[in-house]
Short mmCIF file of C-alpha atoms and ligand atoms in Angstrom, two decimals:
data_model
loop_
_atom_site.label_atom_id
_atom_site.label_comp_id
_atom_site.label_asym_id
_atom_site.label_seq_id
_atom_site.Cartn_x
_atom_site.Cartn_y
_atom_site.Cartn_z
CA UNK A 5 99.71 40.70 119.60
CA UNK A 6 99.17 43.17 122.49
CA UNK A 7 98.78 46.72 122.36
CA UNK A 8 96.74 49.34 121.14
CA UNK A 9 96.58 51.20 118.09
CA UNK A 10 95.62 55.00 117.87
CA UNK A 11 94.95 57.20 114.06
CA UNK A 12 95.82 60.74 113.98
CA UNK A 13 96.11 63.38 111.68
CA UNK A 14 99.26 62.38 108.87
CA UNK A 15 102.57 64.14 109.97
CA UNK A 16 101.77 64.49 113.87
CA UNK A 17 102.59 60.76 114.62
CA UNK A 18 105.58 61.70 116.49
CA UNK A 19 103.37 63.82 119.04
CA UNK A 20 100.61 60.95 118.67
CA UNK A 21 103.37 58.75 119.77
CA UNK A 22 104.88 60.88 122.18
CA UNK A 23 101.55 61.53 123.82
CA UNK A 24 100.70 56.85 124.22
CA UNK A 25 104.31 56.97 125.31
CA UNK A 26 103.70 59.57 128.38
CA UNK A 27 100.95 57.63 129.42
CA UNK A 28 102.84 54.25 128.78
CA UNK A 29 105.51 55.61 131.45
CA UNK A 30 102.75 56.97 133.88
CA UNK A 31 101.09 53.45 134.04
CA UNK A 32 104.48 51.49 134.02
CA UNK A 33 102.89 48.95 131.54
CA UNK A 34 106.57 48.62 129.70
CA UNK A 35 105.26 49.15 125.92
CA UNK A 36 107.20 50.87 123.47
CA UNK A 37 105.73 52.77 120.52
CA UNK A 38 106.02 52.49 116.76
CA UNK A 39 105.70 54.89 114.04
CA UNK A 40 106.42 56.15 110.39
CA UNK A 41 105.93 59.75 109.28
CA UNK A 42 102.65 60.27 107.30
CA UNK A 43 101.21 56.96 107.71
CA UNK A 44 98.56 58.27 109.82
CA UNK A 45 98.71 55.71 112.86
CA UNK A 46 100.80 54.41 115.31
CA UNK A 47 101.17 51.55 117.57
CA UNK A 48 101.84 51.46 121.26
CA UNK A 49 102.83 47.43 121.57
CA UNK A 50 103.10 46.02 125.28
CA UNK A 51 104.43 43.21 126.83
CA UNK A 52 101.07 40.88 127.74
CA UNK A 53 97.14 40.89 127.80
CA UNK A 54 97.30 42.73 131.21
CA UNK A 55 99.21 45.20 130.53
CA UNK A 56 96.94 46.20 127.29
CA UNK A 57 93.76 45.28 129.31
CA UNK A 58 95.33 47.77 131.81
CA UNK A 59 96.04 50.79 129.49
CA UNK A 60 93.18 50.04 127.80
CA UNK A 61 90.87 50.49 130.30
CA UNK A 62 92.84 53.77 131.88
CA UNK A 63 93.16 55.53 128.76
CA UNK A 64 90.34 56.68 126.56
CA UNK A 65 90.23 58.25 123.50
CA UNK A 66 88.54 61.11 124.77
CA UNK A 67 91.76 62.02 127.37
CA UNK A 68 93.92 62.07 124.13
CA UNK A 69 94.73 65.23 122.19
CA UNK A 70 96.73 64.23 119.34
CA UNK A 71 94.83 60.52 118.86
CA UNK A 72 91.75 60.80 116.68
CA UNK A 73 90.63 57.35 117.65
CA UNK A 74 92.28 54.42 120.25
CA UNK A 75 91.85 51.03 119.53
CA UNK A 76 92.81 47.71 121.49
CA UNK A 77 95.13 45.94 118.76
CA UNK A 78 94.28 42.08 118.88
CA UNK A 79 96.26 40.94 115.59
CA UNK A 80 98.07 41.75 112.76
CA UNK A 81 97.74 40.43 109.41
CA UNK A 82 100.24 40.54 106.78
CA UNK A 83 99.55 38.61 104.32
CA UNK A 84 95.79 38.92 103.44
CA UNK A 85 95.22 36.86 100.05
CA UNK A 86 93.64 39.24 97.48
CA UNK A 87 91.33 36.88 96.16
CA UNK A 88 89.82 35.88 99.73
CA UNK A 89 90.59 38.39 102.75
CA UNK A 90 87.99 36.98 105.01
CA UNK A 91 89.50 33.51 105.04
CA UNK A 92 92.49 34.66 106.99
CA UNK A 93 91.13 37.56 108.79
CA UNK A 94 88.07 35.47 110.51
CA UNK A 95 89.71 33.24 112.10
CA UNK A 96 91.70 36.09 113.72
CA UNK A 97 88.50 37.95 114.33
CA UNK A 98 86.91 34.52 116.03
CA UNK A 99 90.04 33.95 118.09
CA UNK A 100 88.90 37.48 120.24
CA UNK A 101 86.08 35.02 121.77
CA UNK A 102 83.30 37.84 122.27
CA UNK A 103 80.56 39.01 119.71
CA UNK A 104 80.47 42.79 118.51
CA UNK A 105 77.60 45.59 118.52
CA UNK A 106 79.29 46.46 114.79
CA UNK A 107 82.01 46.27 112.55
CA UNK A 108 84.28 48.98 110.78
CA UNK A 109 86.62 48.55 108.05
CA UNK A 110 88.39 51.99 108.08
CA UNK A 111 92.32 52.96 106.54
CA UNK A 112 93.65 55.93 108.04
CA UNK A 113 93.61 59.12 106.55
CA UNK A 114 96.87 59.25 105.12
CA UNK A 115 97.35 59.78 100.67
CA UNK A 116 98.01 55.94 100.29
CA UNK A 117 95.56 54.64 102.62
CA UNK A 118 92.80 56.77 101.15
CA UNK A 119 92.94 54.26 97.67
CA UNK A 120 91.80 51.64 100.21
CA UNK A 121 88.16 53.06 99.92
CA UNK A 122 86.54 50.99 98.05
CA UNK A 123 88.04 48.12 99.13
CA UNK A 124 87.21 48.72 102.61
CA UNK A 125 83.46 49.36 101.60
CA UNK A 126 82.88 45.95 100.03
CA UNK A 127 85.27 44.12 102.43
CA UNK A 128 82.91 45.78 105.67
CA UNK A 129 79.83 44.69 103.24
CA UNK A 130 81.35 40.96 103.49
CA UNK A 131 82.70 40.76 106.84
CA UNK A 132 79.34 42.12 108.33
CA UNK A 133 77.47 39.25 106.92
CA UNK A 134 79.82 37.04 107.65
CA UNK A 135 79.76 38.03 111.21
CA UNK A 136 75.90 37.70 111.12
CA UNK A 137 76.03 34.43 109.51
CA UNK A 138 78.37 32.83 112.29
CA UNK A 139 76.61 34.99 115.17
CA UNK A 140 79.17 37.36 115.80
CA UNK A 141 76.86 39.92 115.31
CA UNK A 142 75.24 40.99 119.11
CA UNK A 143 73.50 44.49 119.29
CA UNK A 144 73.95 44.24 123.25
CA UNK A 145 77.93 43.74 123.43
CA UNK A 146 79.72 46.64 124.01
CA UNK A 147 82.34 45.80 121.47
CA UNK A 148 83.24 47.55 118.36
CA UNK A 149 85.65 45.25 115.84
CA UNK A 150 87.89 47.69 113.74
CA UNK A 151 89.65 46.16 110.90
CA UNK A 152 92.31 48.67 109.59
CA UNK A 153 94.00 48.32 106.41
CA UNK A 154 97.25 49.88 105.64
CA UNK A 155 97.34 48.69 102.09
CA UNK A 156 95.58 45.94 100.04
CA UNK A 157 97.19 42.80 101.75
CA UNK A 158 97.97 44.31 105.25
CA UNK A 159 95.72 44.58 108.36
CA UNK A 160 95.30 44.96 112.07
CA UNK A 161 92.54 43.52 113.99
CA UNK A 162 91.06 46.06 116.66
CA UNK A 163 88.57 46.32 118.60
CA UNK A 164 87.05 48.99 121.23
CA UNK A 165 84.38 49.38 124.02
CA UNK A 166 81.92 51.88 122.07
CA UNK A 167 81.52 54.06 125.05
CA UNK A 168 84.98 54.72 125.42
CA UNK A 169 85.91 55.84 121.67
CA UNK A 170 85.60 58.13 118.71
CA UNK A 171 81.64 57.27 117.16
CA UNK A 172 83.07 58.03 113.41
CA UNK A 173 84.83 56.06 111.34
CA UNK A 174 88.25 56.70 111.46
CA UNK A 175 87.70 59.38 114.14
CA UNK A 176 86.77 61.97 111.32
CA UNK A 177 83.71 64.11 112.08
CA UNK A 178 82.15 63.98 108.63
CA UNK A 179 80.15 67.48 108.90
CA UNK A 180 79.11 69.56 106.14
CA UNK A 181 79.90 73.23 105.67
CA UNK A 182 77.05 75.57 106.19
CA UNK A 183 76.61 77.72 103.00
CA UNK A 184 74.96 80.48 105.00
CA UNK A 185 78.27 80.61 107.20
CA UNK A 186 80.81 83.41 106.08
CA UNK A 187 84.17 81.06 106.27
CA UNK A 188 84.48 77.84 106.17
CA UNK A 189 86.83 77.81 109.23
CA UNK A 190 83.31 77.43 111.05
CA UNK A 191 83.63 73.87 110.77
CA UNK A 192 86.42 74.11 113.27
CA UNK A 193 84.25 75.48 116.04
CA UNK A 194 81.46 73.30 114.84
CA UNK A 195 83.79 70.35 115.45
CA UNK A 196 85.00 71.33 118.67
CA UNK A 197 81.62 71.57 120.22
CA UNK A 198 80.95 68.30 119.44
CA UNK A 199 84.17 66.74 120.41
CA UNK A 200 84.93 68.46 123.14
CA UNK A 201 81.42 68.68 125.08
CA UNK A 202 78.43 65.68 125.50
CA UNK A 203 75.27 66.38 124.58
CA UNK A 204 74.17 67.63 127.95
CA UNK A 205 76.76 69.95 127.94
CA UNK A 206 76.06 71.42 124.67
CA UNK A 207 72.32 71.74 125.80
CA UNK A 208 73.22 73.49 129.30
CA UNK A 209 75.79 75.93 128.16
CA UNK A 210 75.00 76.77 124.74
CA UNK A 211 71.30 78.50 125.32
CA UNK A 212 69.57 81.06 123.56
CA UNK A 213 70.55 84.47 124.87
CA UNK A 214 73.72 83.65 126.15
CA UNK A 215 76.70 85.87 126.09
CA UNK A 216 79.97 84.96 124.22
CA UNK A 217 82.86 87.21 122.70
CA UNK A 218 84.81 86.16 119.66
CA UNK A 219 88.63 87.17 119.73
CA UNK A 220 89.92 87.08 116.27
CA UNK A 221 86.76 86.78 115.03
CA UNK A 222 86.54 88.55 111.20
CA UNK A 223 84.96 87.16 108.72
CA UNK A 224 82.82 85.66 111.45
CA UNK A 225 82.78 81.70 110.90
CA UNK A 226 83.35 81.17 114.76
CA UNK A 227 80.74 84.03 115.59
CA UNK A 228 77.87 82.21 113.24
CA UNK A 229 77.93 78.69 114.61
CA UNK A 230 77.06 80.99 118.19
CA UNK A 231 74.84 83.35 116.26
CA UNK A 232 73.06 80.63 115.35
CA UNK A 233 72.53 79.27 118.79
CA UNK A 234 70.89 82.93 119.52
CA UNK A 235 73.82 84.20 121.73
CA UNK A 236 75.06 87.59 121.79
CA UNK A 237 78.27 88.03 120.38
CA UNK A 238 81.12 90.53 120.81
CA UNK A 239 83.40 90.26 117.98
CA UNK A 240 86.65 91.73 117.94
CA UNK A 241 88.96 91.95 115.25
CA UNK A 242 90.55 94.92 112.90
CA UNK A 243 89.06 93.27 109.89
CA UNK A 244 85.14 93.53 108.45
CA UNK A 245 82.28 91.05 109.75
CA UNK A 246 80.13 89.45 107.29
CA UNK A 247 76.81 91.39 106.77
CA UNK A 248 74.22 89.09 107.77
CA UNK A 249 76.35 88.90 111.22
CA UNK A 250 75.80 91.98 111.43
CA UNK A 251 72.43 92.30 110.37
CA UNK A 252 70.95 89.43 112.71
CA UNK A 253 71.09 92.02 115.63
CA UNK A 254 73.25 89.59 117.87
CA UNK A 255 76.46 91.07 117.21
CA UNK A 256 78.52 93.90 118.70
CA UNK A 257 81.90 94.10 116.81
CA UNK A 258 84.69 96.32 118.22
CA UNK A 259 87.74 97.27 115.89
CA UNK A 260 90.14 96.39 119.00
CA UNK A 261 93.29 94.42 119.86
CA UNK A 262 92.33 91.01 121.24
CA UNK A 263 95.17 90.80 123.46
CA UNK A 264 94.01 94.02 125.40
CA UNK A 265 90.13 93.97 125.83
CA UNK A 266 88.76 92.60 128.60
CA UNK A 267 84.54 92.38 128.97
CA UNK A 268 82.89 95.14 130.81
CA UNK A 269 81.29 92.16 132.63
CA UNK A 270 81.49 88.16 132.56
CA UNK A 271 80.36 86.25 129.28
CA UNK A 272 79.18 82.85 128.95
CA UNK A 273 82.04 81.89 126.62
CA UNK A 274 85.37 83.01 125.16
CA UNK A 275 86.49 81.72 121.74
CA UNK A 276 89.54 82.41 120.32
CA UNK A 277 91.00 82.05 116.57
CA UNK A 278 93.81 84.51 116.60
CA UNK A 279 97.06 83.54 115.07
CA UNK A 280 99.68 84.05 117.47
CA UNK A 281 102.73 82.47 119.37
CA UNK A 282 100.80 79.71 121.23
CA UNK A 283 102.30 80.97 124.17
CA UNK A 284 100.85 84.59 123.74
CA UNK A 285 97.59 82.91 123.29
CA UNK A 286 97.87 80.45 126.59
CA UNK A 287 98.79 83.71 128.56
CA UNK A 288 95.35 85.53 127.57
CA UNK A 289 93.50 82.69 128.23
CA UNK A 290 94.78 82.32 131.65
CA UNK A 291 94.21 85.92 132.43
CA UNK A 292 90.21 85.54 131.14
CA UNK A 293 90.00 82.15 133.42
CA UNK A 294 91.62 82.96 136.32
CA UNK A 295 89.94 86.22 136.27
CA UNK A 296 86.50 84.29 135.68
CA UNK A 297 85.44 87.01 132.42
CA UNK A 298 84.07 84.19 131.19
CA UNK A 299 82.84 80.55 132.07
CA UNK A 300 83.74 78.67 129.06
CA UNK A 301 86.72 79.01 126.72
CA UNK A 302 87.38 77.22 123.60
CA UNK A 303 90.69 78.20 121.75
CA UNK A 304 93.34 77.49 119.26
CA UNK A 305 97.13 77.35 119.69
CA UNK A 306 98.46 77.29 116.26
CA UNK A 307 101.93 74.93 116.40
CA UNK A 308 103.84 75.95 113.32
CA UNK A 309 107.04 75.02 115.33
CA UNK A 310 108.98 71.25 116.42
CA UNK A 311 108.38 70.30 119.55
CA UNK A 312 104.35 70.90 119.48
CA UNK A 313 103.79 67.97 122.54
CA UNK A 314 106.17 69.64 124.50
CA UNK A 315 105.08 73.46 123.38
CA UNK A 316 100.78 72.04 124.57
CA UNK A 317 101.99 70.68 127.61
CA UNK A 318 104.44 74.29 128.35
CA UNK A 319 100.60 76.56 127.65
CA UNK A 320 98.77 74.11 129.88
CA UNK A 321 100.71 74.26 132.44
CA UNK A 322 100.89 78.32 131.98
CA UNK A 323 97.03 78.18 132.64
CA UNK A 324 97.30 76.02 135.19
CA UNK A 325 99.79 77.80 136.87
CA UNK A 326 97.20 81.40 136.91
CA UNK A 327 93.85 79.59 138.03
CA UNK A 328 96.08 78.12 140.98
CA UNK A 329 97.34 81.77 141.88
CA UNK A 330 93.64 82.43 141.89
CA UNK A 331 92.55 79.75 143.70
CA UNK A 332 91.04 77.72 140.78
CA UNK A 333 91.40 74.65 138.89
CA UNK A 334 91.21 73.84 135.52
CA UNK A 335 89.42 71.73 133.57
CA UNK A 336 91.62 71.02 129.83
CA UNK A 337 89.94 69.22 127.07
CA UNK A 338 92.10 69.21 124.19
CA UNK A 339 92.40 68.04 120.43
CA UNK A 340 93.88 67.88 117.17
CA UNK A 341 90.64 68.01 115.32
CA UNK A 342 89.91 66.45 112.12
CA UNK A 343 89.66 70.61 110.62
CA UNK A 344 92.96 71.67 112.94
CA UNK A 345 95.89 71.44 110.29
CA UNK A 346 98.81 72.68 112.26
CA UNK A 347 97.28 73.59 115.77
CA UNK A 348 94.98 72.40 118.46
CA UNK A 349 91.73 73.40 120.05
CA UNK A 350 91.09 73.40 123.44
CA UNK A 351 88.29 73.63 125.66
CA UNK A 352 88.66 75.02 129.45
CA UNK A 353 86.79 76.23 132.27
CA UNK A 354 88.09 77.02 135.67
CA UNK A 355 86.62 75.49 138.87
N1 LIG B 4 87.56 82.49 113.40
C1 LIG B 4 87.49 83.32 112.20
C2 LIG B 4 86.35 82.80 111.36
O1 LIG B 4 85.81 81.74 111.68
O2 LIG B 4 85.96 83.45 110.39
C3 LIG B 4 88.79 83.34 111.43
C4 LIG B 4 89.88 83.99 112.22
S1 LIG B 4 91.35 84.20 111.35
C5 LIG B 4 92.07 82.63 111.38
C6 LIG B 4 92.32 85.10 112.47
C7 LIG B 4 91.82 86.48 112.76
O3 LIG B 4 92.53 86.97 113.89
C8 LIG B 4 92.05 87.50 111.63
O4 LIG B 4 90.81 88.02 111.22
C9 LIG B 4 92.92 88.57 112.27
O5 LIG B 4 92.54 89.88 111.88
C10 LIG B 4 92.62 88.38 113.76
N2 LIG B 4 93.65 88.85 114.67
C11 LIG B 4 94.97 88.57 114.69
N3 LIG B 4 95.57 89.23 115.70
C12 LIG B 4 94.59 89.92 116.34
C13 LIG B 4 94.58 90.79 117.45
N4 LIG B 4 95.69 91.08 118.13
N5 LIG B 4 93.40 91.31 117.83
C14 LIG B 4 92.26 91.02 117.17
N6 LIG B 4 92.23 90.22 116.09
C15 LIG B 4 93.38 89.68 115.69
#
């Protein structure tokens, strides 16, 4: 079997497979992708080995928005016996001739999958010493093997360079919420800064006494995860800020419309959480990046509507479209985030 095989969040496999379809067509590898609503994956499936080795290596995970993980699909099992599921999945596992760094057994996130639990725990308990046993097991190769089980006798056989994919299970950030944080929609930014920046990033532009303003920022779940970094925060928002926000000294919060303040003078960083036509919100963000007010951006564009590819790729390009007036380019890092129900969050900075 050739192809590759990406999870995403249940109900947003049609712009999962919309998005392994574009790149399909940019890279002429002649795949063609399958899908069923709420299952929680889909499968790009392509011709030969070179055509997956091809995609595989030109598209990572990390260039994805709507893929929470992308895997190179070796096999597909369909018949696993109940009472022995390693006896037909090894040999399938051998027949990939290379050893792996480390095994997962994950399901993907969707209601019937998440039964497989247990059964994926004591499976990847077996299969690991298995793989040990016959020498499978190499801490230097720079192969992950994914075994994904759609229910109790199906499975694909996957496997990924670790560099180039998602370091969770199942792509899902397990990260726990702060009880010191006012709403728990602070996960979201939480996530986002550690999807959408590396570790050197997060250490060079999130320092203590930076400046950052928070657009739609009441009760202040966005504002704490930057509070907490010691940055100075300009909320904005009609509604109240917690009290300890306010209390920590760090914050400035102005009763004001988001859509019409603009900083006295550049910030660090621009977040924004307000609910709004995602086009509204691309059209502020490309004012505040083309006119440099800030560096860094990270927003949301809430997609309550149908065509939610085709609305990302319409705000992108309205972005794009301002920093070029200007002169600039942007960089776009976007995803559908493991705490993102029906939107996105993006990170961008023009250069
Ligand atoms: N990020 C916040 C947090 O972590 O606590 C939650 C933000 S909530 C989803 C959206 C917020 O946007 C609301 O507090 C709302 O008052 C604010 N909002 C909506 N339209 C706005 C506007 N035009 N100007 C300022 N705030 C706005």
């Amino acid at each position: 079997m050739h192809g590759m095989l990406a999870y995403c969040r249940p109900g947003f496999e049609g712009e999962c497979a919309q998005e392994l379809a574009t790149e399909d067509a940019r890279l002429l590898t002649g795949g063609f992708v399958r899908s069923k609503r709420d299952s929680g994956f889909v499968e790009l499936i392509l011709p030969d080995a070179s055509a997956a080795r091809q995609f595989a290596e030109s598209v990572g995970w990390h260039g994805l928005t709507f893929a929470r993980q992308l895997l190179r699909l070796r096999s597909r099992i369909d018949e696993l016996p109940r009472e022995d599921r390693l006896s037909v999945l090894m040999p399938a596992i051998r027949s990939n001739s290379h050893g792996y760094s480390d095994a997962w057994i994950e399901s993907p996130d969707s209601d019937a999958a998440r039964e497989l639990a247990g059964l994926c725990r004591s499976l990847g308990n077996a299969l690991v010493a298995n793989l040990k046993r016959e020498s499978l097991i190499d801490s230097s190769s720079p192969w992950r093997l994914h075994v994904c089980l759609i229910d109790a006798q199906t499975a694909f056989v996957a496997e990924a360079q670790t560099s180039r994919t998602s370091t969770w299970p199942g792509g899902i950030p397990r990260l726990r919420f702060p009880s010191a944080a006012p709403s728990r929609s602070t996960l979201k930014l939480e996530e986002a800064l550690l999807m959408l920046l590396d570790s050197g990033e997060r250490e060079r532009w999130l320092k203590p006494g930076m400046t950052a303003v928070d657009l739609g920022a009441a009760p202040g779940g966005w504002t704490w995860q930057l509070v907490r970094r010691s940055m100075h925060v300009t909320a904005v928002d009609n509604g109240p800020m917690d009290q300890k926000l306010i209390d920590s000294g760090l914050l400035t919060h102005l009763r004001e419309d988001g859509f019409r303040y603009r900083p006295p003078q550049p910030v660090d960083w621009l977040v924004c959480d307000m609910v709004e036509q995602p086009r509204k919100v691309a059209a502020r963000m490309a004012d505040w990046l083309a006119q440099g007010w800030c560096r860094h951006a990270i927003f949301n564009l809430k997609l309550p509507m149908k065509k939610r590819y085709d609305e990302v790729q319409i705000c992108r390009s309205l972005i794009e479209d301002a920093a070029s007036k200007a002169g600039k380019r942007i960089e776009w890092r976007a995803r559908h985030l493991y705490h993102d129900r029906e939107e996105i969050t993006v990170f961008a900075r023009a250069i």
